[in-house]
Tab-separated table of C-alpha atoms in Angstrom:
chain	number	residue	atom	x	y	z
A	1	MET	CA	84.274	-21.666	23.004
A	2	ASN	CA	83.721	-18.048	23.541
A	3	SER	CA	80.949	-16.589	26.258
A	4	ALA	CA	78.874	-15.311	23.460
A	5	ASP	CA	78.143	-19.316	22.468
A	6	ARG	CA	77.713	-20.445	25.925
A	7	ASN	CA	74.815	-17.592	26.117
A	8	ILE	CA	73.002	-17.886	22.590
A	9	TYR	CA	72.969	-21.927	22.807
A	10	PRO	CA	70.848	-22.257	26.037
A	11	TRP	CA	68.361	-19.310	25.190
A	12	ALA	CA	67.893	-20.790	21.683
A	13	PHE	CA	67.352	-24.216	23.173
A	14	GLY	CA	65.001	-22.531	25.756
A	15	THR	CA	63.307	-20.672	22.638
A	16	SER	CA	62.950	-23.713	20.922
A	17	PHE	CA	61.503	-25.729	23.543
A	18	LEU	CA	59.201	-22.931	24.882
A	19	ILE	CA	58.069	-22.960	21.335
A	20	LEU	CA	57.562	-26.883	20.561
A	21	THR	CA	55.651	-26.587	23.659
A	22	VAL	CA	53.285	-24.294	22.727
A	23	LEU	CA	52.476	-26.295	19.480
A	24	ILE	CA	52.095	-29.233	20.895
A	25	GLY	CA	49.702	-27.609	23.610
A	26	PHE	CA	47.750	-25.953	21.086
A	27	LEU	CA	47.577	-28.875	18.752
A	28	ILE	CA	46.016	-30.949	21.847
A	29	PHE	CA	43.605	-28.398	22.521
A	30	LYS	CA	42.421	-28.119	18.823
A	31	THR	CA	42.312	-32.364	19.037
A	32	TYR	CA	39.970	-31.507	22.031
A	33	GLN	CA	37.624	-29.134	20.663
A	34	LEU	CA	37.418	-31.592	17.811
A	35	GLU	CA	36.782	-34.416	20.000
A	36	ASP	CA	34.277	-32.322	21.958
A	37	LYS	CA	32.547	-31.323	18.714
A	38	ASN	CA	32.011	-34.935	17.216
A	39	TYR	CA	31.333	-36.606	21.003
A	40	GLN	CA	28.709	-38.905	20.801
A	41	ILE	CA	27.058	-37.226	17.570
A	42	GLY	CA	25.746	-40.846	16.431
A	43	GLN	CA	23.691	-40.757	20.105
A	44	LEU	CA	22.789	-37.245	19.331
A	45	ASN	CA	21.393	-37.994	15.805
A	46	LEU	CA	19.682	-41.175	17.239
A	47	VAL	CA	17.917	-38.896	19.870
A	48	GLN	CA	16.545	-36.327	17.368
A	49	ASN	CA	14.748	-38.696	15.063
A	50	ALA	CA	13.259	-40.643	17.619
A	51	TYR	CA	12.034	-37.440	19.175
A	52	GLY	CA	11.008	-36.140	15.923
A	53	THR	CA	8.628	-39.158	15.283
A	54	ALA	CA	7.686	-38.828	19.153
A	55	ILE	CA	5.619	-35.588	19.177
A	56	MET	CA	4.559	-35.591	15.243
A	57	ASP	CA	1.991	-33.641	15.019
A	58	ASP	CA	2.241	-31.848	18.371
A	59	LYS	CA	4.629	-29.139	19.865
A	60	ILE	CA	6.879	-29.769	22.590
A	61	PHE	CA	5.686	-33.034	23.833
A	62	PRO	CA	2.543	-34.744	23.247
A	63	GLY	CA	-0.332	-32.638	25.080
A	64	GLY	CA	1.714	-29.724	24.706
A	65	ASP	CA	-0.334	-28.189	22.113
A	66	ALA	CA	-3.008	-27.827	24.159
A	67	LEU	CA	-1.344	-26.357	27.033
A	68	PHE	CA	-0.322	-23.676	24.732
A	69	GLN	CA	-3.850	-22.974	23.493
A	70	THR	CA	-4.933	-22.808	27.188
A	71	GLU	CA	-2.194	-21.428	29.020
A	72	LEU	CA	-0.476	-18.661	26.909
A	73	VAL	CA	-1.942	-18.630	23.639
A	74	PRO	CA	-5.281	-16.364	24.958
A	75	TYR	CA	-2.926	-13.599	26.528
A	76	LEU	CA	-1.006	-12.704	23.652
A	77	ASN	CA	-2.941	-10.187	22.276
A	78	THR	CA	-3.285	-8.534	25.739
A	79	TRP	CA	0.276	-8.494	25.957
A	80	PHE	CA	1.018	-7.345	22.629
A	81	LYS	CA	-1.315	-4.552	23.387
A	82	LYS	CA	0.368	-3.694	26.513
A	83	VAL	CA	3.852	-3.595	24.772
A	84	THR	CA	3.486	-1.591	22.173
A	85	ASP	CA	1.219	0.718	24.127
A	86	LYS	CA	4.016	0.759	26.653
A	87	SER	CA	1.480	0.111	29.492
A	88	PRO	CA	3.165	0.575	32.817
A	89	ASP	CA	2.944	-3.211	33.495
A	90	ALA	CA	3.108	-4.771	30.244
A	91	VAL	CA	6.575	-6.254	31.772
A	92	GLN	CA	4.873	-7.508	35.018
A	93	TYR	CA	1.926	-8.845	33.063
A	94	GLY	CA	4.555	-10.768	30.770
A	95	GLU	CA	6.736	-12.281	33.386
A	96	THR	CA	3.728	-13.167	35.026
A	97	ARG	CA	2.114	-15.260	32.295
A	98	MET	CA	5.519	-16.570	31.130
A	99	GLU	CA	5.775	-17.859	34.855
A	100	LEU	CA	2.409	-19.275	34.939
A	101	PHE	CA	2.750	-20.667	31.561
A	102	LEU	CA	6.346	-22.717	32.254
A	103	LYS	CA	4.843	-23.927	35.815
A	104	THR	CA	2.112	-25.716	33.621
A	105	MET	CA	4.461	-26.961	31.429
A	106	ARG	CA	6.485	-28.412	33.915
A	107	THR	CA	4.001	-29.778	35.979
A	108	LYS	CA	2.352	-31.567	32.976
A	109	GLN	CA	5.482	-32.455	30.715
A	110	SER	CA	5.490	-36.095	29.864
A	111	LEU	CA	9.309	-35.701	28.743
A	112	ASP	CA	10.912	-37.932	31.120
A	113	SER	CA	9.296	-40.831	30.024
A	114	ILE	CA	9.473	-39.746	26.171
A	115	PHE	CA	13.373	-40.011	26.790
A	116	LYS	CA	13.441	-42.661	29.039
A	117	GLN	CA	11.464	-44.448	25.856
A	118	ILE	CA	13.845	-43.238	23.399
A	119	VAL	CA	17.107	-44.528	25.077
A	120	GLN	CA	15.574	-48.301	25.767
A	121	GLN	CA	14.404	-48.257	22.070
A	122	GLN	CA	17.528	-46.715	20.900
A	123	LYS	CA	19.567	-49.137	23.098
A	124	LEU	CA	21.610	-45.896	23.995
A	125	ASP	CA	23.609	-45.238	27.065
A	126	PRO	CA	21.549	-45.429	29.889
A	127	ALA	CA	24.217	-42.407	31.917
A	128	LEU	CA	22.874	-39.878	29.320
A	129	ILE	CA	20.792	-37.104	30.643
A	130	TYR	CA	19.158	-34.623	28.880
A	131	LEU	CA	17.421	-30.650	29.000
A	132	PHE	CA	14.559	-29.287	27.748
A	133	HIS	CA	14.761	-25.569	27.626
A	134	PHE	CA	12.164	-22.815	26.438
A	135	ASP	CA	14.710	-20.554	24.425
A	136	LYS	CA	11.966	-17.369	23.081
A	137	LEU	CA	8.940	-15.964	22.077
A	138	GLU	CA	8.456	-13.944	19.791
A	139	LEU	CA	5.259	-11.682	18.018
A	140	TYR	CA	4.819	-10.388	14.851
A	141	ASN	CA	4.605	-6.680	14.540
A	142	ALA	CA	2.998	-5.460	11.551
A	143	ALA	CA	3.430	-1.927	11.740
A	144	ASP	CA	7.312	-2.538	11.446
A	145	ASN	CA	7.020	-5.811	9.443
A	146	SER	CA	9.129	-7.292	12.208
A	147	TRP	CA	9.418	-9.924	14.741
A	148	GLN	CA	9.435	-8.561	18.397
A	149	VAL	CA	11.092	-10.544	21.145
A	150	PHE	CA	8.460	-10.753	24.096
A	151	TYR	CA	10.781	-13.823	26.067
A	152	GLU	CA	13.821	-14.811	25.799
A	153	SER	CA	15.788	-17.332	27.962
A	154	ALA	CA	19.670	-18.201	27.926
A	155	SER	CA	20.160	-21.939	27.905
A	156	ASP	CA	22.343	-21.800	31.241
A	157	ASP	CA	18.868	-20.151	32.522
A	158	SER	CA	16.945	-22.265	34.665
A	159	SER	CA	13.628	-20.299	34.426
A	160	GLY	CA	13.226	-21.542	30.955
A	161	THR	CA	13.803	-25.471	31.894
A	162	ILE	CA	10.508	-27.553	31.112
A	163	SER	CA	12.686	-30.756	32.407
A	164	GLY	CA	15.676	-32.450	32.697
A	165	SER	CA	18.903	-32.285	34.712
A	166	LEU	CA	21.757	-31.662	32.439
A	167	ARG	CA	23.431	-28.920	34.054
A	168	LYS	CA	26.113	-28.076	31.383
A	169	THR	CA	24.765	-27.041	27.841
A	170	SER	CA	26.671	-26.042	24.707
A	171	LEU	CA	26.501	-26.154	21.069
A	172	ASN	CA	27.922	-29.606	21.313
A	173	ASN	CA	25.832	-31.143	23.162
A	174	ARG	CA	22.622	-29.837	21.587
A	175	VAL	CA	20.203	-32.240	19.671
A	176	PHE	CA	18.213	-29.526	18.117
A	177	GLN	CA	16.743	-26.072	17.974
A	178	LEU	CA	13.377	-25.731	16.687
A	179	ALA	CA	10.869	-22.912	16.230
A	180	VAL	CA	6.848	-23.298	16.131
A	181	SER	CA	5.016	-20.479	14.686
A	182	ASP	CA	1.468	-19.965	14.242
A	183	LYS	CA	-0.720	-16.718	13.050
A	184	GLU	CA	-3.866	-17.547	15.251
A	185	PRO	CA	-4.898	-15.270	17.192
A	186	ILE	CA	-1.791	-13.191	16.564
A	187	PRO	CA	1.487	-14.115	14.953
A	188	TYR	CA	3.589	-15.556	17.097
A	189	ARG	CA	6.682	-17.867	16.915
A	190	PHE	CA	8.680	-19.478	20.110
A	191	THR	CA	11.814	-21.741	20.029
A	192	TYR	CA	13.106	-24.763	22.067
A	193	SER	CA	16.338	-26.796	22.556
A	194	LEU	CA	16.695	-30.519	23.500
A	195	TYR	CA	20.333	-31.079	24.993
A	196	VAL	CA	21.762	-34.538	25.785
A	197	ASP	CA	24.583	-35.560	27.358
A	198	TYR	CA	27.056	-37.275	29.949
A	199	GLU	CA	26.766	-35.031	33.308
A	200	ASN	CA	30.955	-35.648	33.207
A	201	ARG	CA	31.063	-35.277	29.606
A	202	ASN	CA	34.765	-33.232	29.873
A	203	TRP	CA	36.073	-36.412	31.531
A	204	ARG	CA	34.979	-38.794	29.416
A	205	ILE	CA	36.898	-36.860	26.474
A	206	ILE	CA	39.843	-36.353	28.395
A	207	ARG	CA	40.073	-39.760	29.584
A	208	GLN	CA	39.536	-40.841	25.529
A	209	MET	CA	42.518	-38.362	25.087
A	210	VAL	CA	44.607	-39.674	27.716
A	211	PRO	CA	46.915	-42.065	24.770
A	212	VAL	CA	47.524	-38.548	23.023
A	213	PHE	CA	48.307	-36.939	25.459
A	214	LEU	CA	50.629	-39.043	27.425
A	215	LEU	CA	52.398	-39.724	23.783
A	216	SER	CA	52.775	-36.208	23.394
A	217	LEU	CA	54.283	-35.727	27.042
A	218	ALA	CA	57.088	-38.760	25.826
A	219	CYS	CA	57.798	-36.776	22.372
A	220	ILE	CA	58.624	-33.574	24.830
A	221	ALA	CA	60.553	-35.516	26.985
A	222	VAL	CA	62.425	-37.306	24.334
A	223	ILE	CA	63.137	-34.479	22.692
A	224	VAL	CA	64.534	-32.546	25.694
A	225	LEU	CA	66.455	-35.550	26.573
A	226	LEU	CA	67.981	-35.950	22.737
A	227	SER	CA	68.479	-31.812	23.081
A	228	PHE	CA	70.331	-31.825	26.149
A	229	ARG	CA	72.422	-34.820	25.643
A	230	THR	CA	73.133	-33.113	22.039
A	231	TYR	CA	74.060	-29.888	23.585
A	232	LYS	CA	76.235	-31.396	26.421
A	233	ASN	CA	77.980	-33.349	23.950
A	234	TRP	CA	78.787	-30.232	22.052
A	235	VAL	CA	79.951	-28.445	24.886
A	236	ASN	CA	82.198	-31.276	25.425
A	237	GLN	CA	83.589	-31.540	21.867
A	238	ARG	CA	84.173	-28.195	22.039
A	239	LYS	CA	86.315	-28.347	25.186
A	240	LEU	CA	88.396	-30.811	23.739
A	241	ALA	CA	88.701	-29.015	20.944
A	242	ASP	CA	90.354	-25.989	22.776
A	243	LEU	CA	92.523	-28.007	24.651
A	244	LYS	CA	93.633	-29.548	21.403
A	245	THR	CA	94.278	-25.891	19.915
A	246	SER	CA	96.022	-24.938	22.698
A	247	PHE	CA	98.171	-27.967	22.656
A	248	LEU	CA	98.809	-27.725	19.103
A	249	ASN	CA	99.740	-23.884	19.426
A	250	HIS	CA	102.061	-24.833	22.298
A	251	MET	CA	103.962	-27.564	20.359
A	252	ARG	CA	104.310	-25.140	17.260
A	253	HIS	CA	105.593	-22.515	19.364
A	254	GLU	CA	107.784	-25.173	21.058
A	255	PHE	CA	108.944	-26.560	17.800
A	256	ASN	CA	109.472	-23.460	15.992
A	257	THR	CA	111.601	-22.013	18.543
A	258	PRO	CA	114.635	-24.648	18.331
A	259	LEU	CA	114.228	-25.035	14.444
A	260	THR	CA	114.621	-20.813	14.422
A	261	THR	CA	117.514	-21.103	16.015
A	262	ILE	CA	119.033	-23.588	14.095
A	263	LEU	CA	118.391	-21.483	10.875
A	264	VAL	CA	119.818	-18.610	12.476
A	265	SER	CA	123.033	-20.575	13.746
A	266	ALA	CA	123.476	-21.936	10.053
A	267	HIS	CA	123.100	-18.534	8.351
A	268	SER	CA	125.625	-17.043	10.890
A	269	LEU	CA	128.219	-20.316	10.206
A	270	ILE	CA	127.876	-19.719	6.232
A	271	ASP	CA	128.220	-15.889	6.698
A	272	ARG	CA	131.254	-15.829	9.289
A	273	ASP	CA	133.181	-18.704	7.396
A	274	ALA	CA	132.194	-17.909	3.644
A	275	SER	CA	134.979	-14.849	4.046
A	276	LEU	CA	137.581	-17.303	4.955
A	277	ASP	CA	136.766	-19.212	1.913
A	278	ASN	CA	136.082	-22.359	3.829
A	279	LYS	CA	133.867	-24.322	1.579
A	280	GLU	CA	133.183	-27.110	3.513
A	281	VAL	CA	131.793	-25.206	6.332
A	282	VAL	CA	129.818	-22.978	4.151
A	283	GLN	CA	128.316	-26.306	2.506
A	284	LEU	CA	127.712	-28.123	5.888
A	285	GLY	CA	125.982	-24.488	7.015
A	286	ARG	CA	124.021	-24.922	3.905
A	287	ILE	CA	123.241	-28.784	4.680
A	288	VAL	CA	121.879	-27.679	7.991
A	289	GLU	CA	119.945	-24.495	6.890
A	290	ARG	CA	118.165	-26.274	4.341
A	291	GLN	CA	117.034	-29.479	6.241
A	292	ALA	CA	116.206	-27.164	8.981
A	293	LYS	CA	113.849	-26.007	6.728
A	294	ARG	CA	112.676	-29.148	5.280
A	295	LEU	CA	111.732	-30.220	8.918
A	296	ARG	CA	109.846	-26.993	9.462
A	297	ASP	CA	108.142	-27.536	6.286
A	298	TYR	CA	107.522	-31.132	7.505
A	299	PHE	CA	106.476	-30.146	11.081
A	300	GLU	CA	103.649	-27.518	9.821
A	301	GLN	CA	102.206	-30.000	7.245
A	302	VAL	CA	101.794	-32.702	10.109
A	303	MET	CA	100.429	-29.591	12.694
A	304	GLY	CA	98.269	-28.942	10.198
A	305	SER	CA	96.752	-32.077	9.751
A	306	VAL	CA	96.416	-33.010	13.384
A	307	ALA	CA	94.526	-29.666	13.737
A	308	LEU	CA	92.223	-30.644	10.662
A	309	GLN	CA	93.374	-27.433	8.781
A	310	GLU	CA	92.552	-27.476	5.239
A	311	GLN	CA	96.070	-28.584	3.079
A	312	GLN	CA	96.708	-26.951	-0.206
A	313	ALA	CA	99.720	-28.427	-2.354
A	314	LYS	CA	102.390	-26.129	-3.138
A	315	ILE	CA	103.505	-26.629	-6.928
A	316	ILE	CA	106.422	-24.863	-7.852
A	317	GLN	CA	108.471	-24.955	-10.691
A	318	ALA	CA	112.407	-25.550	-10.298
A	319	PRO	CA	115.519	-27.028	-12.069
A	320	ILE	CA	116.160	-30.334	-11.466
A	321	ASP	CA	119.701	-30.139	-11.514
A	322	LEU	CA	120.164	-27.727	-8.464
A	323	LEU	CA	117.865	-30.303	-6.314
A	324	THR	CA	120.200	-33.307	-8.108
A	325	ARG	CA	123.469	-31.324	-6.724
A	326	GLU	CA	122.364	-30.755	-3.572
A	327	ILE	CA	121.324	-34.262	-3.195
A	328	LEU	CA	124.579	-35.188	-4.571
A	329	ASP	CA	126.567	-32.701	-1.981
A	330	GLU	CA	125.046	-34.366	0.738
A	331	LEU	CA	126.151	-38.141	-0.450
A	332	CYS	CA	129.457	-36.918	-0.586
A	333	LEU	CA	129.497	-35.565	2.949
A	334	ARG	CA	127.886	-38.989	4.113
A	335	TYR	CA	129.865	-41.157	2.157
A	336	GLN	CA	133.090	-39.074	2.399
A	337	GLY	CA	136.561	-40.937	1.685
A	338	ARG	CA	134.259	-44.056	0.107
A	339	LEU	CA	132.443	-42.766	-2.633
A	340	LYS	CA	133.633	-40.279	-5.422
A	341	LEU	CA	130.987	-38.754	-7.549
A	342	ILE	CA	132.247	-36.921	-10.970
A	343	ILE	CA	129.372	-34.740	-12.503
A	344	SER	CA	129.135	-33.188	-16.209
A	345	HIS	CA	126.633	-30.940	-17.578
A	346	LEU	CA	124.803	-31.330	-20.935
A	347	LYS	CA	122.878	-28.293	-21.084
A	348	ARG	CA	119.874	-27.726	-23.438
A	349	ILE	CA	116.859	-25.468	-23.168
A	350	CYS	CA	113.848	-26.931	-22.130
A	351	PRO	CA	110.350	-26.226	-23.699
A	352	TYR	CA	109.535	-24.766	-20.169
A	353	GLY	CA	112.210	-22.523	-20.277
A	354	TRP	CA	114.888	-23.476	-17.574
A	355	THR	CA	117.940	-25.249	-18.289
A	356	LYS	CA	118.033	-29.030	-17.621
A	357	GLY	CA	121.184	-30.706	-16.421
A	358	ILE	CA	121.789	-34.495	-16.777
A	359	ILE	CA	124.411	-36.365	-14.752
A	360	SER	CA	126.453	-38.094	-16.726
A	361	ARG	CA	128.682	-40.808	-14.740
A	362	TYR	CA	129.368	-41.443	-10.957
A	363	LEU	CA	131.966	-43.545	-9.684
A	364	THR	CA	132.701	-45.599	-6.663
A	365	ILE	CA	136.317	-45.774	-4.723
């Protein structure tokens, strides 16, 4: 294993692990958002229906319409005129009127008793708390045919709170947001919202997601462990493969050296004694050369098989009489004095284009 591999694989593993972790974290976050959106949605629907029944034919809460008619509606014309005329005290006037109006609403509200009654009637969790918030007041401007905002308070602004102790509000725990309008003495429209939730909503959702979170962590741990073990085994196998390759190359060199020496010596023996017309020595030299070549071929096949190299058979066409003569010559040398071979050839042309020799007989002495 070269240095490039050693550097690439750890980086590939680290990158894959980081991507997997980010993906699982993203899925967990999306699951949390879905749980947050649907959390206690059944109870919120029950509160909405029950509250609509409780304040039927009234505004905000029973008796709220009377408070509107006495504490806010009589001052709307004056407030509207001051704003349209750009009076210097228009802002101060509006803030004073809204402050007095909301203060009276807080003092005379009956929302606490209504909410407790709803919880008992609908058999809801007593741990639920609520927040009733006055959101916006708008007056209709006939001059430009539009609604103009005269008062507006965000849900987390305590100045618009009428009753309730819920501190964290969101779209997911808002039961409803209603707009009520009237045209007397001047067209006006106000909006209010009701929020119902647990004080520790986020922790409740997280506790519900603990099994998913733990399972995700377990999956990440298993993947990391398996990846590490796989990488470690791969490194060990690469080391063994390198050692095996080094050993085979060393053995090939060690075997090829004496085989080459034998071949060179056989060639020298053949060339030197051929001039002396010593046929037996030449024949022996050829046998040595031939057997050395066979040994070398066998060795290469064995080494190639051990090295798991792809082996392809080499098929050649050769006259069978030459191979037969070589085998018989070796037999004659091996059993010299005990075996005598007489060879005659019946020559004919084979369909493949070479001359084929057939052994006619052999005699044993």
